[in-house]
């Protein structure tokens, strides 16, 4: 792909400026770009890989994360132009992460690793980030889910991340002001996301009608829920000031955690477009409800909560958190309270994450009209996942309105 064709704004001066922010006084000789992700791996951004040769003989690899405006349909264009998703990431990478890293490195000098890739340049509609691939990081198979070792590593990282953000907010209450509003409640996002979520829920009603009799009680529940799905979502994710709150990633699934399995083993969290200062259970739901292998889902969920809580508690103490300690029971209770969020995820996003390869799902069409490929998109793994979590969420009151309406 020529760097002077579709992406004219990706010029040599811009690439040179980005590289100099981290690698010193280098001069770009030439560069080339290509797609960085497969179709279906990233729905809200265009991901490119840029490789630049510099005068010192090095080749630098950069990930370009850009707006989907060009060539996108109306619903997606509106989201990208009017939403705060790039603003959130600009603040996360440019301001929040450097402060978190400084805090964590001071408290854990012998056990420090960055939470995310380095930002080389940010602008209104794009980011330039270090490419983690040459360092041995990779995304794992979203269809297979993560094994216990990778799940535990993710829990330790997100526990420390949550702790650091809670302490940052305690020290500087204005530090996370940019993240007070949820992505789902933005005026440019809500109509399309409502179409998507309602359409996915209604499709699952048709799926439930084909299941054995013991599942029939959910047909009307899911059907009724589909009509108020965004209202229930907003009620459930609304921050309660009296609770333990963190900067939640809110899109924490297998494709947004990159692992390096060679020594030194490590991981990085990517894609902070939906970051929201709210309950830590939002991330626990997203990860646990969407990204576990069947074995971990069926046998080790409690172990994941324990690992998360251990990391969170250890990090809060080391970072100097002064408020009431968070217990493991608190974490379980909060996960239960956010079961409506888990239910929305299960019916909508998780169905896409665990959909059959090549099922034909198109996010633009779903945002615009609510249409999707229908029951044919469901994989056996997704059906098993629903059979695990739907009864749990039901017992936790996920279908009920907190207002009693």
Coordinates of C-alpha atoms in Angstrom, one line a residue:
X1 CA 0.0 0.0 0.0
X2 CA 1.5 3.3 -1.0
X3 CA 1.9 5.9 1.8
X4 CA 1.0 8.6 -0.7
X5 CA -2.4 7.3 -1.8
X6 CA -5.3 6.8 0.6
X7 CA -3.4 8.1 3.6
X8 CA -1.9 11.4 2.4
X9 CA -1.9 12.8 5.9
X10 CA 0.6 10.2 6.9
X11 CA 3.6 12.2 5.6
X12 CA 7.3 11.9 6.4
X13 CA 7.3 15.0 8.6
X14 CA 4.6 13.6 10.8
X15 CA 6.4 10.2 11.1
X16 CA 9.7 11.9 11.8
X17 CA 8.1 14.1 14.6
X18 CA 6.6 11.0 16.2
X19 CA 9.9 9.0 16.1
X20 CA 11.9 11.9 17.5
X21 CA 9.6 12.1 20.6
X22 CA 11.0 8.8 21.7
X23 CA 14.1 7.8 19.6
X24 CA 16.1 11.1 19.4
X25 CA 17.2 13.1 16.4
X26 CA 16.4 10.6 13.7
X27 CA 15.6 11.4 10.0
X28 CA 13.1 9.3 8.1
X29 CA 14.4 8.0 4.8
X30 CA 11.1 6.3 3.7
X31 CA 8.2 4.3 5.0
X32 CA 5.4 1.9 4.0
X33 CA 2.0 1.1 5.5
X34 CA -0.3 -1.9 5.5
X35 CA -3.4 -3.1 7.4
X36 CA -2.5 -4.2 10.9
X37 CA -5.6 -6.2 11.8
X38 CA -7.9 -8.8 10.2
X39 CA -11.4 -7.9 9.2
X40 CA -13.6 -8.1 12.3
X41 CA -10.8 -7.6 14.9
X42 CA -11.4 -3.9 15.4
X43 CA -14.8 -2.3 14.6
X44 CA -14.4 1.3 15.6
X45 CA -11.0 2.2 14.3
X46 CA -8.7 1.7 11.3
X47 CA -5.5 0.0 12.3
X48 CA -2.4 0.3 10.2
X49 CA 1.2 -0.8 10.6
X50 CA 3.8 1.7 9.4
X51 CA 7.4 0.7 9.0
X52 CA 9.9 3.6 8.7
X53 CA 13.6 3.4 7.8
X54 CA 15.7 6.0 9.5
X55 CA 19.2 7.5 8.8
X56 CA 20.7 5.5 11.7
X57 CA 20.1 2.2 9.9
X58 CA 17.1 1.3 12.1
X59 CA 13.6 0.2 11.0
X60 CA 10.9 1.4 13.3
X61 CA 7.4 -0.1 13.4
X62 CA 4.5 2.0 14.4
X63 CA 0.8 1.3 14.8
X64 CA -1.5 4.0 13.4
X65 CA -4.9 4.0 14.9
X66 CA -7.2 6.2 12.9
X67 CA -10.8 7.3 12.4
X68 CA -13.1 5.2 10.2
X69 CA -14.7 8.3 8.6
X70 CA -13.3 7.6 5.1
X71 CA -15.6 5.1 3.4
X72 CA -17.8 4.4 6.4
X73 CA -21.5 4.4 6.5
X74 CA -23.5 7.2 8.1
X75 CA -23.9 5.6 11.6
X76 CA -20.2 4.9 12.0
X77 CA -19.2 8.2 10.6
X78 CA -21.4 10.0 13.1
X79 CA -19.9 8.0 16.0
X80 CA -16.3 8.7 14.9
X81 CA -16.8 12.4 14.2
X82 CA -18.8 13.3 17.3
X83 CA -17.8 10.8 20.0
X84 CA -15.1 11.4 22.5
X85 CA -13.4 8.1 21.9
X86 CA -10.2 9.6 20.5
X87 CA -10.1 12.3 23.1
X88 CA -10.3 9.6 25.8
X89 CA -7.3 7.8 24.3
X90 CA -5.4 11.0 23.8
X91 CA -5.8 11.8 27.5
X92 CA -5.1 8.2 28.6
X93 CA -1.9 7.8 26.6
X94 CA -0.7 11.4 27.0
X95 CA -1.5 12.2 30.6
X96 CA -3.0 9.4 32.7
X97 CA -0.6 6.5 31.8
X98 CA 2.6 8.5 32.4
X99 CA 1.4 9.4 35.9
X100 CA 0.3 5.8 36.6
X101 CA 3.6 4.4 35.4
X102 CA 5.6 6.8 37.6
X103 CA 3.5 5.9 40.7
X104 CA 3.7 2.1 40.0
X105 CA 7.5 2.2 39.2
X106 CA 8.2 4.0 42.5
X107 CA 6.2 1.5 44.5
X108 CA 7.3 -1.6 42.6
X109 CA 10.8 -0.8 41.4
X110 CA 11.7 -4.5 40.9
X111 CA 8.3 -5.6 39.5
X112 CA 7.3 -2.9 37.0
X113 CA 6.0 -3.1 33.5
X114 CA 4.0 -0.6 31.5
X115 CA 0.3 -1.1 31.3
X116 CA 0.1 -0.1 27.7
X117 CA 2.1 0.7 24.6
X118 CA 4.0 4.0 24.3
X119 CA 2.3 6.8 22.6
X120 CA 4.5 8.5 20.0
X121 CA 2.0 11.1 18.7
X122 CA -1.7 11.9 19.2
X123 CA -4.2 14.1 17.3
X124 CA -7.9 14.6 17.0
X125 CA -8.6 11.7 14.8
X126 CA -5.5 9.4 15.1
X127 CA -2.8 8.0 17.4
X128 CA 0.6 6.8 16.6
X129 CA 1.7 4.0 19.0
X130 CA 4.7 1.8 19.4
X131 CA 4.1 -1.5 17.6
X132 CA 4.3 -4.3 20.1
X133 CA 4.6 -7.1 17.6
X134 CA 8.4 -6.8 17.0
X135 CA 8.8 -7.2 20.8
X136 CA 7.1 -10.5 20.8
X137 CA 3.6 -9.4 21.8
X138 CA 0.6 -10.9 20.1
X139 CA -3.2 -11.2 20.3
X140 CA -4.4 -14.7 21.1
X141 CA -7.4 -16.6 19.6
X142 CA -10.6 -14.9 20.5
X143 CA -12.6 -18.0 19.3
X144 CA -10.7 -20.3 21.7
X145 CA -10.6 -18.0 24.7
X146 CA -7.7 -17.6 27.1
X147 CA -6.3 -20.5 29.2
X148 CA -5.8 -20.2 33.0
X149 CA -2.3 -18.9 32.9
X150 CA -3.1 -16.0 30.5
X151 CA -6.3 -15.2 32.5
X152 CA -4.4 -15.0 35.7
X153 CA -1.8 -12.7 34.2
X154 CA -4.6 -10.4 32.9
X155 CA -6.2 -10.3 36.3
X156 CA -3.0 -9.3 38.0
X157 CA -2.4 -6.5 35.5
X158 CA -5.9 -5.1 35.6
X159 CA -5.9 -5.3 39.4
X160 CA -2.8 -3.2 39.6
X161 CA -4.1 -0.8 36.9
X162 CA -7.4 -0.3 38.8
X163 CA -5.5 0.2 42.1
X164 CA -3.2 2.8 40.5
X165 CA -6.2 4.7 39.0
X166 CA -8.0 4.7 42.4
X167 CA -4.9 6.1 44.1
X168 CA -4.4 8.7 41.4
X169 CA -8.0 9.9 41.9
X170 CA -7.6 10.0 45.6
X171 CA -4.5 12.2 45.3
X172 CA -5.9 14.3 42.5
X173 CA -9.8 14.2 42.1
X174 CA -9.6 16.1 38.8
X175 CA -7.2 13.7 37.2
X176 CA -9.9 11.5 35.7
X177 CA -12.5 14.1 35.0
X178 CA -12.3 13.5 31.3
X179 CA -13.8 10.0 31.9
X180 CA -16.9 10.9 33.9
X181 CA -19.2 10.2 31.0
X182 CA -19.8 6.7 29.6
X183 CA -19.2 6.0 26.0
X184 CA -22.7 4.4 25.8
X185 CA -24.4 7.6 26.9
X186 CA -22.8 10.0 24.4
X187 CA -25.5 11.5 22.1
X188 CA -23.7 10.4 19.0
X189 CA -23.3 6.9 20.2
X190 CA -26.6 6.0 22.0
X191 CA -29.0 5.8 18.9
X192 CA -26.7 3.4 17.0
X193 CA -25.7 1.4 20.0
X194 CA -29.4 1.1 20.9
X195 CA -30.1 -0.3 17.4
X196 CA -27.2 -2.8 17.7
X197 CA -28.1 -4.0 21.2
X198 CA -31.8 -4.2 20.7
X199 CA -31.3 -6.1 17.4
X200 CA -28.9 -8.5 18.9
X201 CA -31.2 -9.2 21.9
X202 CA -34.2 -9.8 19.6
X203 CA -32.2 -12.2 17.5
X204 CA -31.3 -14.1 20.7
X205 CA -35.0 -14.4 21.5
X206 CA -35.4 -16.4 18.3
X207 CA -32.5 -18.6 19.3
X208 CA -34.0 -19.2 22.7
X209 CA -37.2 -20.4 21.1
X210 CA -35.2 -23.4 19.7
X211 CA -33.7 -24.4 23.0
X212 CA -35.1 -27.1 25.4
X213 CA -38.2 -26.3 27.5
X214 CA -36.2 -25.3 30.6
X215 CA -35.0 -22.2 28.8
X216 CA -38.4 -21.1 27.7
X217 CA -38.8 -18.9 30.8
X218 CA -36.2 -16.6 29.3
X219 CA -37.9 -15.9 26.0
X220 CA -40.3 -13.3 27.4
X221 CA -37.7 -11.9 29.8
X222 CA -35.1 -11.2 27.0
X223 CA -37.9 -10.0 24.7
X224 CA -39.1 -7.4 27.3
X225 CA -35.5 -6.5 28.2
X226 CA -34.7 -5.7 24.5
X227 CA -37.2 -2.9 24.6
X228 CA -35.5 -1.1 27.5
X229 CA -31.9 -2.3 27.0
X230 CA -30.2 1.1 26.8
X231 CA -32.2 2.5 29.7
X232 CA -31.2 -0.5 31.9
X233 CA -27.6 -0.2 30.7
X234 CA -27.4 3.4 31.7
X235 CA -29.0 2.7 35.1
X236 CA -26.5 -0.1 35.9
X237 CA -23.2 1.5 34.8
X238 CA -23.9 4.9 36.4
X239 CA -21.2 5.7 38.9
X240 CA -22.1 5.8 42.6
X241 CA -19.8 8.2 44.3
X242 CA -19.9 6.4 47.6
X243 CA -18.5 3.2 46.0
X244 CA -15.0 2.1 45.2
X245 CA -14.4 3.5 41.7
X246 CA -11.5 3.1 39.2
X247 CA -10.7 4.1 35.6
X248 CA -12.4 1.1 34.0
X249 CA -11.2 0.1 30.5
X250 CA -14.8 -1.1 29.6
X251 CA -13.7 -3.0 26.5
X252 CA -11.4 -5.5 28.2
X253 CA -11.6 -8.7 26.1
X254 CA -9.1 -11.0 24.5
X255 CA -8.3 -8.8 21.5
X256 CA -7.4 -5.9 23.7
X257 CA -4.8 -7.6 25.8
X258 CA -1.5 -8.5 24.0
X259 CA 0.7 -11.1 25.6
X260 CA 4.4 -11.9 25.3
X261 CA 5.0 -15.5 26.2
X262 CA 8.7 -15.6 25.8
X263 CA 10.9 -14.4 28.7
X264 CA 10.5 -11.9 30.1
X265 CA 6.8 -12.7 29.9
X266 CA 4.6 -9.7 29.9
X267 CA 1.4 -8.2 28.6
X268 CA 0.0 -4.8 27.4
X269 CA -3.5 -3.5 27.5
X270 CA -4.6 -1.6 24.4
X271 CA -7.7 0.3 23.1
X272 CA -8.9 2.8 25.8
X273 CA -11.6 4.3 23.7
X274 CA -14.4 3.4 26.2
X275 CA -12.5 4.2 29.4
X276 CA -14.9 5.3 32.1
X277 CA -14.4 6.3 35.8
X278 CA -16.8 3.9 37.4
X279 CA -17.0 0.4 38.9
X280 CA -14.2 -2.1 38.6
X281 CA -16.9 -4.7 37.9
X282 CA -17.3 -3.3 34.4
X283 CA -13.9 -4.7 33.5
X284 CA -14.5 -8.0 35.4
X285 CA -17.7 -8.6 33.5
X286 CA -16.3 -7.8 30.1
X287 CA -13.3 -10.0 30.6
X288 CA -14.8 -12.9 32.4
X289 CA -18.1 -13.0 30.4
X290 CA -16.3 -12.9 27.0
X291 CA -12.7 -14.1 27.0
X292 CA -12.3 -17.3 28.9
X293 CA -11.6 -20.7 27.4
X294 CA -14.5 -23.2 28.2
X295 CA -12.3 -24.9 30.8
X296 CA -11.5 -21.7 32.7
X297 CA -15.2 -20.6 32.4
X298 CA -16.4 -23.9 33.8
X299 CA -13.8 -24.6 36.5
X300 CA -11.8 -21.5 37.5
X301 CA -13.9 -18.4 37.6
X302 CA -13.5 -18.0 41.4
X303 CA -9.8 -18.3 41.0
X304 CA -9.8 -15.3 38.7
X305 CA -11.7 -13.1 41.3
X306 CA -9.2 -14.2 43.9
X307 CA -6.2 -13.3 41.7
X308 CA -7.7 -9.9 40.8
X309 CA -8.5 -9.1 44.4
X310 CA -5.0 -10.1 45.6
X311 CA -3.4 -7.9 43.0
X312 CA -5.7 -5.0 43.7
X313 CA -5.2 -5.2 47.5
X314 CA -1.5 -5.5 47.3
X315 CA -1.2 -2.6 44.9
X316 CA -3.5 -0.4 46.9
X317 CA -1.4 -0.9 50.0
X318 CA 1.9 -0.4 48.2
X319 CA 0.6 2.8 46.5
X320 CA -0.6 4.3 49.8
X321 CA -4.4 4.1 49.4
X322 CA -5.9 5.5 52.6
X323 CA -9.6 4.6 52.3
X324 CA -11.3 1.4 53.6
X325 CA -9.8 -1.8 52.1
X326 CA -11.7 -3.6 49.4
X327 CA -12.6 -7.2 50.4
X328 CA -13.0 -10.2 48.1
X329 CA -16.7 -10.2 49.1
X330 CA -16.9 -6.6 48.0
X331 CA -15.7 -7.6 44.6
X332 CA -18.1 -10.5 44.3
X333 CA -21.0 -8.2 45.4
X334 CA -20.1 -5.5 42.9
X335 CA -19.9 -8.0 40.1
X336 CA -23.4 -9.2 41.1
X337 CA -24.7 -5.6 41.2
X338 CA -23.5 -5.0 37.7
X339 CA -25.1 -8.1 36.2
X340 CA -27.4 -5.9 34.0
X341 CA -24.2 -4.7 32.3
X342 CA -23.1 -8.3 32.0
X343 CA -26.5 -9.3 30.4
X344 CA -26.2 -6.5 27.8
X345 CA -22.7 -7.7 27.0
X346 CA -23.8 -11.3 26.8
X347 CA -26.6 -10.5 24.3
X348 CA -24.7 -8.1 22.2
X349 CA -20.9 -7.7 22.3
X350 CA -20.1 -11.2 23.5
X351 CA -22.3 -12.7 20.7
X352 CA -20.0 -10.8 18.2
X353 CA -16.8 -11.7 20.0
X354 CA -17.7 -15.4 20.0
X355 CA -19.5 -15.5 16.7
X356 CA -18.7 -18.0 14.1
X357 CA -15.7 -17.0 11.8
X358 CA -17.0 -15.6 8.5
X359 CA -20.6 -15.2 9.7
X360 CA -20.9 -11.9 7.9
X361 CA -21.4 -9.5 10.9
X362 CA -21.1 -5.9 9.9
X363 CA -21.1 -3.3 12.7
X364 CA -22.0 -0.4 10.4
X365 CA -25.2 -2.1 9.2
X366 CA -26.1 -3.1 12.8
X367 CA -25.7 0.4 14.1
X368 CA -27.7 1.8 11.3
X369 CA -30.7 -0.6 11.2
X370 CA -30.2 -3.1 14.0
X371 CA -29.9 -6.0 11.5
X372 CA -27.4 -8.8 11.9
X373 CA -26.7 -12.2 10.3
X374 CA -29.3 -13.8 12.6
X375 CA -29.0 -17.1 14.5
X376 CA -26.4 -18.4 12.0
X377 CA -23.8 -16.2 13.7
X378 CA -23.9 -18.1 17.0
X379 CA -21.1 -20.5 17.7
X380 CA -21.5 -23.5 20.0
X381 CA -19.0 -21.9 22.4
X382 CA -21.3 -18.8 22.6
X383 CA -24.3 -20.9 23.3
X384 CA -22.5 -22.7 26.1
X385 CA -21.3 -19.3 27.5
X386 CA -24.9 -18.1 27.6
X387 CA -26.0 -21.2 29.4
X388 CA -23.4 -20.5 32.1
X389 CA -24.0 -16.8 32.6
X390 CA -27.7 -16.2 31.8
X391 CA -29.0 -18.0 34.9
X392 CA -26.4 -16.3 37.1
X393 CA -27.4 -12.8 35.8
X394 CA -31.0 -13.6 36.3
X395 CA -30.5 -14.7 39.9
X396 CA -28.6 -11.4 40.5
X397 CA -31.6 -9.4 39.2
X398 CA -30.2 -8.4 35.8
X399 CA -33.6 -8.2 34.2
X400 CA -35.1 -6.0 37.0
X401 CA -35.1 -2.2 37.0
X402 CA -33.6 -0.7 40.2
X403 CA -36.4 1.8 40.2
X404 CA -39.0 -1.0 40.2
X405 CA -40.6 0.1 37.0

